[in-house]
Coordinates of C-alpha atoms in Angstrom, one line a residue:
M851 CA -10.6 13.4 -16.1
G852 CA -12.5 10.7 -17.8
K853 CA -16.3 10.8 -17.4
T854 CA -16.6 7.3 -16.0
V855 CA -14.1 5.8 -13.6
L856 CA -14.3 2.2 -12.4
V857 CA -12.6 1.4 -9.1
T858 CA -11.9 -2.2 -8.1
G859 CA -12.0 -3.5 -4.5
A860 CA -14.7 -1.2 -3.4
A861 CA -15.4 -3.2 -0.3
R862 CA -11.9 -2.4 1.0
Q863 CA -11.5 0.6 3.3
L864 CA -9.0 2.5 1.1
S865 CA -10.9 1.9 -2.1
G866 CA -14.2 3.1 -0.5
R867 CA -12.5 6.3 0.5
F868 CA -11.1 6.8 -3.0
V869 CA -14.6 6.3 -4.5
R870 CA -16.0 9.0 -2.2
H871 CA -13.0 11.2 -3.1
L872 CA -13.7 10.9 -6.8
R873 CA -17.4 11.6 -6.3
R874 CA -16.5 15.1 -5.0
D875 CA -14.6 15.9 -8.1
P876 CA -16.8 17.9 -10.5
R877 CA -14.7 16.6 -13.5
V878 CA -16.0 13.1 -12.9
D879 CA -19.4 12.3 -14.2
R880 CA -19.8 8.7 -12.9
V881 CA -17.9 6.5 -10.5
I882 CA -18.5 2.7 -10.5
G883 CA -17.3 0.7 -7.5
V884 CA -16.8 -3.0 -8.1
D885 CA -16.3 -5.9 -5.7
S886 CA -17.4 -9.5 -5.2
R887 CA -19.3 -8.5 -2.1
P888 CA -21.2 -5.3 -1.0
P889 CA -19.1 -2.8 0.9
A890 CA -19.9 -2.2 4.6
H891 CA -19.1 1.5 4.2
P892 CA -21.0 4.1 2.2
L893 CA -19.8 5.0 -1.3
G894 CA -20.9 8.6 -1.3
G895 CA -23.6 8.1 -3.9
A896 CA -21.4 6.2 -6.4
E897 CA -22.8 3.2 -8.2
F898 CA -21.9 -0.2 -7.0
V899 CA -21.7 -3.3 -9.2
R900 CA -21.3 -6.7 -7.5
A901 CA -18.8 -8.5 -9.8
D902 CA -15.7 -10.6 -9.4
I903 CA -12.7 -9.3 -11.4
R904 CA -11.5 -12.9 -11.6
Q905 CA -14.5 -13.8 -13.9
P906 CA -14.8 -13.0 -17.6
S907 CA -18.0 -11.2 -16.9
I908 CA -16.0 -8.1 -15.8
V909 CA -15.6 -7.2 -19.5
T910 CA -19.4 -6.8 -19.6
V911 CA -19.3 -4.4 -16.7
L912 CA -16.7 -2.2 -18.4
A913 CA -18.6 -2.2 -21.7
E914 CA -22.1 -1.6 -20.3
H915 CA -21.0 1.4 -18.2
A916 CA -18.8 2.8 -21.0
V917 CA -15.8 3.0 -18.6
D918 CA -12.9 5.1 -19.9
T919 CA -10.6 4.9 -16.8
V920 CA -9.9 1.9 -14.5
V921 CA -8.3 2.3 -11.1
H922 CA -7.2 -1.1 -9.9
L923 CA -7.0 -1.1 -6.1
D924 CA -7.8 -4.7 -5.4
V925 CA -4.2 -5.7 -4.8
H926 CA -3.5 -6.6 -1.2
G927 CA -1.3 -8.4 1.2
T928 CA -4.1 -9.3 3.6
P929 CA -7.4 -11.2 3.2
G930 CA -10.4 -9.1 2.2
P931 CA -13.7 -8.8 4.1
A932 CA -14.7 -12.3 2.9
G933 CA -11.6 -13.7 4.7
G934 CA -9.6 -16.6 3.2
G935 CA -6.0 -17.5 3.5
R936 CA -2.9 -16.8 1.4
S937 CA -4.2 -18.7 -1.6
A938 CA -7.3 -16.6 -1.8
V939 CA -5.3 -13.4 -1.6
K940 CA -3.0 -14.6 -4.4
E941 CA -5.9 -15.5 -6.6
V942 CA -7.5 -12.1 -6.3
N943 CA -4.1 -10.3 -6.7
V944 CA -2.7 -12.2 -9.7
L945 CA -5.6 -13.9 -11.4
G946 CA -7.9 -10.9 -10.8
T947 CA -5.4 -8.5 -12.3
L948 CA -4.8 -10.8 -15.3
Q949 CA -8.5 -11.1 -16.0
L950 CA -9.1 -7.4 -15.5
L951 CA -6.4 -6.4 -17.9
G952 CA -7.7 -8.9 -20.4
A953 CA -11.1 -7.2 -20.1
C954 CA -9.6 -3.7 -20.5
Q955 CA -8.0 -4.8 -23.7
K956 CA -11.4 -5.6 -25.2
V957 CA -13.0 -2.2 -24.4
P958 CA -12.3 0.2 -27.3
G959 CA -13.3 3.3 -25.4
L960 CA -10.8 2.7 -22.5
R961 CA -8.3 5.6 -22.2
G962 CA -6.5 5.0 -18.9
V963 CA -5.5 2.3 -16.4
V964 CA -4.0 3.0 -12.9
V965 CA -2.7 0.2 -10.8
K966 CA -1.8 0.4 -7.1
S967 CA 1.4 -1.6 -6.6
S968 CA 3.9 -1.6 -3.7
T969 CA 7.5 -0.7 -2.9
Q970 CA 7.7 -4.3 -1.5
I971 CA 8.4 -5.3 -5.1
Y972 CA 12.0 -4.3 -4.5
G973 CA 12.4 -7.0 -1.8
T974 CA 14.6 -6.9 1.3
A975 CA 17.8 -8.8 0.5
A976 CA 21.0 -8.0 2.3
R977 CA 22.8 -6.9 -0.8
D978 CA 20.1 -4.7 -2.1
P979 CA 20.8 -1.0 -2.8
A980 CA 20.4 1.4 0.1
V981 CA 17.8 3.4 -1.8
F982 CA 15.6 2.0 -4.6
H983 CA 14.7 4.0 -7.8
E984 CA 11.8 3.2 -10.2
T985 CA 14.4 2.1 -12.7
T986 CA 16.1 -0.4 -10.2
R987 CA 16.0 -3.8 -11.8
V988 CA 13.5 -6.1 -10.0
G989 CA 15.1 -9.5 -9.7
A990 CA 13.8 -12.9 -8.4
P991 CA 11.5 -12.5 -5.3
T992 CA 13.4 -12.8 -2.1
G993 CA 10.4 -12.1 0.2
G994 CA 7.1 -13.8 0.8
G995 CA 4.1 -14.4 -1.3
F996 CA 2.9 -10.8 -1.6
V997 CA 6.3 -9.8 -3.1
R998 CA 5.8 -12.5 -5.8
D999 CA 2.3 -11.2 -6.4
V1000 CA 3.3 -7.6 -7.2
I1001 CA 6.2 -8.8 -9.4
E1002 CA 3.7 -10.9 -11.4
I1003 CA 1.1 -8.1 -11.5
E1004 CA 3.6 -5.5 -12.8
G1005 CA 4.7 -8.0 -15.4
Y1006 CA 1.1 -8.3 -16.6
V1007 CA 0.7 -4.5 -16.6
R1008 CA 3.8 -4.1 -18.8
G1009 CA 2.5 -6.6 -21.2
F1010 CA -0.8 -4.8 -21.4
A1011 CA 0.9 -1.5 -22.0
R1012 CA 2.8 -3.0 -24.9
R1013 CA -0.3 -4.4 -26.5
C1014 CA -2.4 -1.3 -25.9
P1015 CA -0.1 1.7 -26.6
D1016 CA -3.0 4.0 -26.9
V1017 CA -4.0 3.5 -23.3
R1018 CA -2.1 5.5 -20.7
V1019 CA -0.9 3.2 -17.9
T1020 CA 0.3 4.4 -14.5
V1021 CA 1.8 2.2 -11.7
L1022 CA 2.0 3.6 -8.2
R1023 CA 4.4 1.7 -5.9
C1024 CA 3.1 2.7 -2.5
A1025 CA 5.1 2.4 0.7
H1026 CA 3.3 1.1 3.8
V1027 CA 0.0 2.9 3.9
L1028 CA -1.1 4.2 7.3
G1029 CA -4.2 6.1 8.3
P1030 CA -7.1 6.2 10.7
A1031 CA -8.5 2.9 9.5
A1032 CA -5.7 1.4 7.5
D1033 CA -6.0 -2.4 6.9
S1034 CA -2.4 -3.0 5.8
R1035 CA -0.3 -5.8 7.3
L1036 CA 2.1 -3.3 8.9
A1037 CA -0.8 -1.3 10.5
A1038 CA -2.0 -4.6 12.0
Y1039 CA 1.5 -5.3 13.2
F1040 CA 1.8 -1.9 15.1
R1041 CA -1.6 -2.6 16.7
L1042 CA -0.2 -5.7 18.5
P1043 CA 0.4 -5.2 22.2
V1044 CA 3.9 -6.5 21.9
L1045 CA 6.0 -6.3 18.7
P1046 CA 8.1 -9.3 17.7
T1047 CA 11.3 -8.1 16.0
V1048 CA 14.4 -9.9 14.6
L1049 CA 17.4 -9.9 16.9
G1050 CA 20.2 -7.7 15.7
Y1051 CA 18.2 -5.9 13.0
D1052 CA 16.6 -2.4 13.1
P1053 CA 15.0 -2.0 9.6
R1054 CA 14.3 1.4 8.0
L1055 CA 10.7 2.0 7.2
Q1056 CA 8.8 4.4 5.0
F1057 CA 5.1 5.3 5.3
V1058 CA 2.6 7.1 3.2
H1059 CA -0.6 8.7 4.5
E1060 CA -3.9 7.5 3.2
D1061 CA -4.9 11.1 2.2
D1062 CA -1.7 11.4 0.1
V1063 CA -2.5 8.1 -1.6
L1064 CA -6.0 9.3 -2.5
E1065 CA -4.5 12.5 -4.0
V1066 CA -1.9 10.7 -6.0
L1067 CA -4.5 8.2 -7.3
A1068 CA -6.9 11.0 -8.3
R1069 CA -4.1 12.8 -10.2
A1070 CA -3.1 9.6 -12.0
A1071 CA -6.7 9.1 -13.1
R1072 CA -7.0 12.5 -14.7
E1073 CA -6.7 13.1 -18.5
P1074 CA -3.2 14.3 -19.6
G1075 CA -3.3 18.1 -20.0
T1076 CA -5.8 18.8 -17.3
P1077 CA -4.6 20.7 -14.2
D1078 CA -2.5 18.6 -11.7
A1079 CA -2.7 15.5 -13.9
L1080 CA 0.0 12.9 -13.3
A1081 CA 1.7 11.7 -16.5
P1082 CA 1.6 8.0 -17.2
D1083 CA 4.6 6.3 -15.7
T1084 CA 5.8 4.3 -12.7
Y1085 CA 6.1 6.2 -9.4
N1086 CA 7.4 5.4 -5.9
V1087 CA 4.8 6.9 -3.5
A1088 CA 6.1 7.5 0.1
G1089 CA 6.4 10.3 2.6
E1090 CA 9.7 12.1 3.0
G1091 CA 12.1 10.6 5.5
V1092 CA 12.4 7.3 7.2
L1093 CA 11.9 5.7 10.6
L1094 CA 13.7 2.9 12.2
L1095 CA 11.5 0.1 13.6
S1096 CA 12.9 0.8 17.1
Q1097 CA 11.9 4.5 16.8
A1098 CA 8.4 3.6 15.6
A1099 CA 8.0 1.2 18.5
R1100 CA 8.9 3.8 21.0
R1101 CA 6.6 6.4 19.5
I1102 CA 3.6 4.2 19.7
G1103 CA 4.6 2.8 23.1
R1104 CA 4.9 -0.8 22.2
P1105 CA 7.5 -3.1 23.9
T1106 CA 9.5 -5.3 21.5
V1107 CA 10.5 -8.9 21.9
P1108 CA 13.7 -9.7 19.8
V1109 CA 13.6 -13.2 18.2
V1110 CA 16.6 -15.0 16.7
R1111 CA 16.4 -14.7 12.9
A1112 CA 16.3 -18.5 12.3
L1113 CA 13.2 -18.8 14.6
A1114 CA 11.4 -15.7 13.3
P1115 CA 9.5 -17.3 10.4
W1116 CA 8.4 -20.1 12.7
L1117 CA 7.2 -17.7 15.3
G1118 CA 5.4 -15.6 12.7
S1119 CA 3.6 -18.6 11.3
A1120 CA 2.6 -19.7 14.8
L1121 CA 1.3 -16.2 15.8
G1122 CA -0.6 -16.0 12.4
T1123 CA -2.2 -19.3 13.1
L1124 CA -3.5 -17.8 16.4
G1125 CA -5.3 -15.1 14.4
L1126 CA -2.9 -12.3 15.1
G1127 CA -3.2 -10.4 11.7
G1128 CA -0.1 -8.4 12.2
A1129 CA 2.2 -11.4 12.6
S1130 CA 3.3 -13.8 10.0
A1131 CA 6.4 -15.4 8.6
E1132 CA 6.3 -13.0 5.6
Q1133 CA 5.9 -10.0 7.9
L1134 CA 8.9 -10.8 10.1
R1135 CA 11.1 -11.6 7.0
S1136 CA 10.3 -8.1 5.8
L1137 CA 11.4 -6.6 9.1
V1138 CA 15.0 -7.6 8.7
H1139 CA 16.6 -5.1 6.3
G1140 CA 13.7 -2.9 5.4
R1141 CA 13.7 -0.7 2.3
V1142 CA 13.8 2.9 1.2
A1143 CA 12.5 4.1 -2.1
R1144 CA 13.5 7.3 -3.8
T1145 CA 10.5 9.6 -4.6
T1146 CA 12.2 12.2 -6.8
R1147 CA 10.1 11.3 -9.8
L1148 CA 6.9 11.8 -7.9
R1149 CA 8.0 15.1 -6.3
Q1150 CA 8.9 16.5 -9.7
A1151 CA 5.6 15.4 -11.3
M1152 CA 3.5 16.8 -8.4
G1153 CA 5.5 20.0 -8.0
G1154 CA 6.6 19.2 -4.5
P1155 CA 6.6 16.5 -1.7
L1156 CA 3.5 14.9 -0.4
A1157 CA 1.5 16.6 2.4
Y1158 CA 2.7 14.1 5.1
T1159 CA 6.2 13.0 5.8
T1160 CA 6.9 9.5 7.0
G1161 CA 7.3 10.8 10.6
E1162 CA 4.0 12.8 10.5
T1163 CA 2.1 9.9 9.0
F1164 CA 3.2 7.6 11.8
A1165 CA 2.6 10.2 14.5
E1166 CA -1.0 10.5 13.4
F1167 CA -1.4 6.7 13.4
A1168 CA 0.3 6.5 16.9
A1169 CA -2.0 9.2 18.3
L1170 CA -5.0 7.1 17.3
H1171 CA -3.7 3.6 18.3
G1172 CA -1.4 4.5 21.1
P1173 CA 0.0 4.7 23.7
G1174 CA 0.7 1.1 24.3
A1175 CA 2.2 -0.6 27.4
L1176 CA 5.1 1.8 27.3
P1177 CA 3.9 5.4 26.7
P1178 CA 6.8 7.5 25.3
E1179 CA 6.5 10.1 28.0
H1180 CA 6.9 7.4 30.7
V1181 CA 9.9 6.0 29.0
A1182 CA 11.4 9.4 28.7
R1183 CA 11.0 10.1 32.4
A1184 CA 12.5 6.7 33.3
V1185 CA 15.5 7.4 31.1
D1186 CA 15.9 10.8 32.7
R1187 CA 15.8 9.2 36.2
I1188 CA 18.4 6.6 35.2
E1189 CA 20.7 9.4 33.8
E1190 CA 20.3 11.4 36.9
V1191 CA 21.3 8.4 39.1
V1192 CA 24.3 7.6 36.9
R1193 CA 25.5 11.2 36.9
H1194 CA 25.3 11.7 40.7
G1195 CA 26.4 8.1 41.6

């Protein structure tokens, strides 16, 4: 692995965990965490530089610290610790990535760039394929703002790869990330006491465990030829298997409230205005058809599946944040009683 790795978005929970993960790797000499505000969590002895990736000064940070590998994790669908609305998120995602890649292009010693993207890039249209592959053509965005962000981001990354063929570039399209302290939109959704759903739809969901994301990121940042290194490419990152939204709701013990599809965006916007982080128009639109991404390329590159399946990832999340108002064991007993009554009249 490169001697000096720079990680963006260090104030974020997942980025902070990854910084600490890298610090324990003896093949890494230095880890530099970068964010526009100091992190509230420890970085395990890593260096922290307060810098905004949207500003041209980020090139100075890369040059002064002789960074040879950049891991860009400051791509998010929710506001960061500083807060802000959708416009602030888009500015960090799109403008921040553009400025960062421009800075990387000016650093002669840079050898690798890893970008955390999302399987949400595939969208959720009714006529989409049942399963998406990395080679699936990404068309015009059909989802909300974050989908547009990742489409633009990956476009910038492809442009950077063409201009800098000597730099290895890896894009990780992660499914919904869940873990003990996950700050994703879907994690916030499943923490709601009641889950709004779209009437008549039961989308398929894929999850990936935080620990698996850290391992894949670490392998992607390693030098080619070193043990367990991930070759530069684009990978779908998700646990094996899928869950229906109705199954997930039962397992975490949350009641659902179906909403007519035409009213779902309005309801999502209204709930979001009330400060419910897991509810928004974009979130409810994404819970209509769902998406499933094929992970064959990642399994082959890593020599097997990830440690956690989709079901196991959600079970660990549910154990921490459940049971809700409808604990699964209570529902099971109620169903058994109803079945007994029906059977014996």
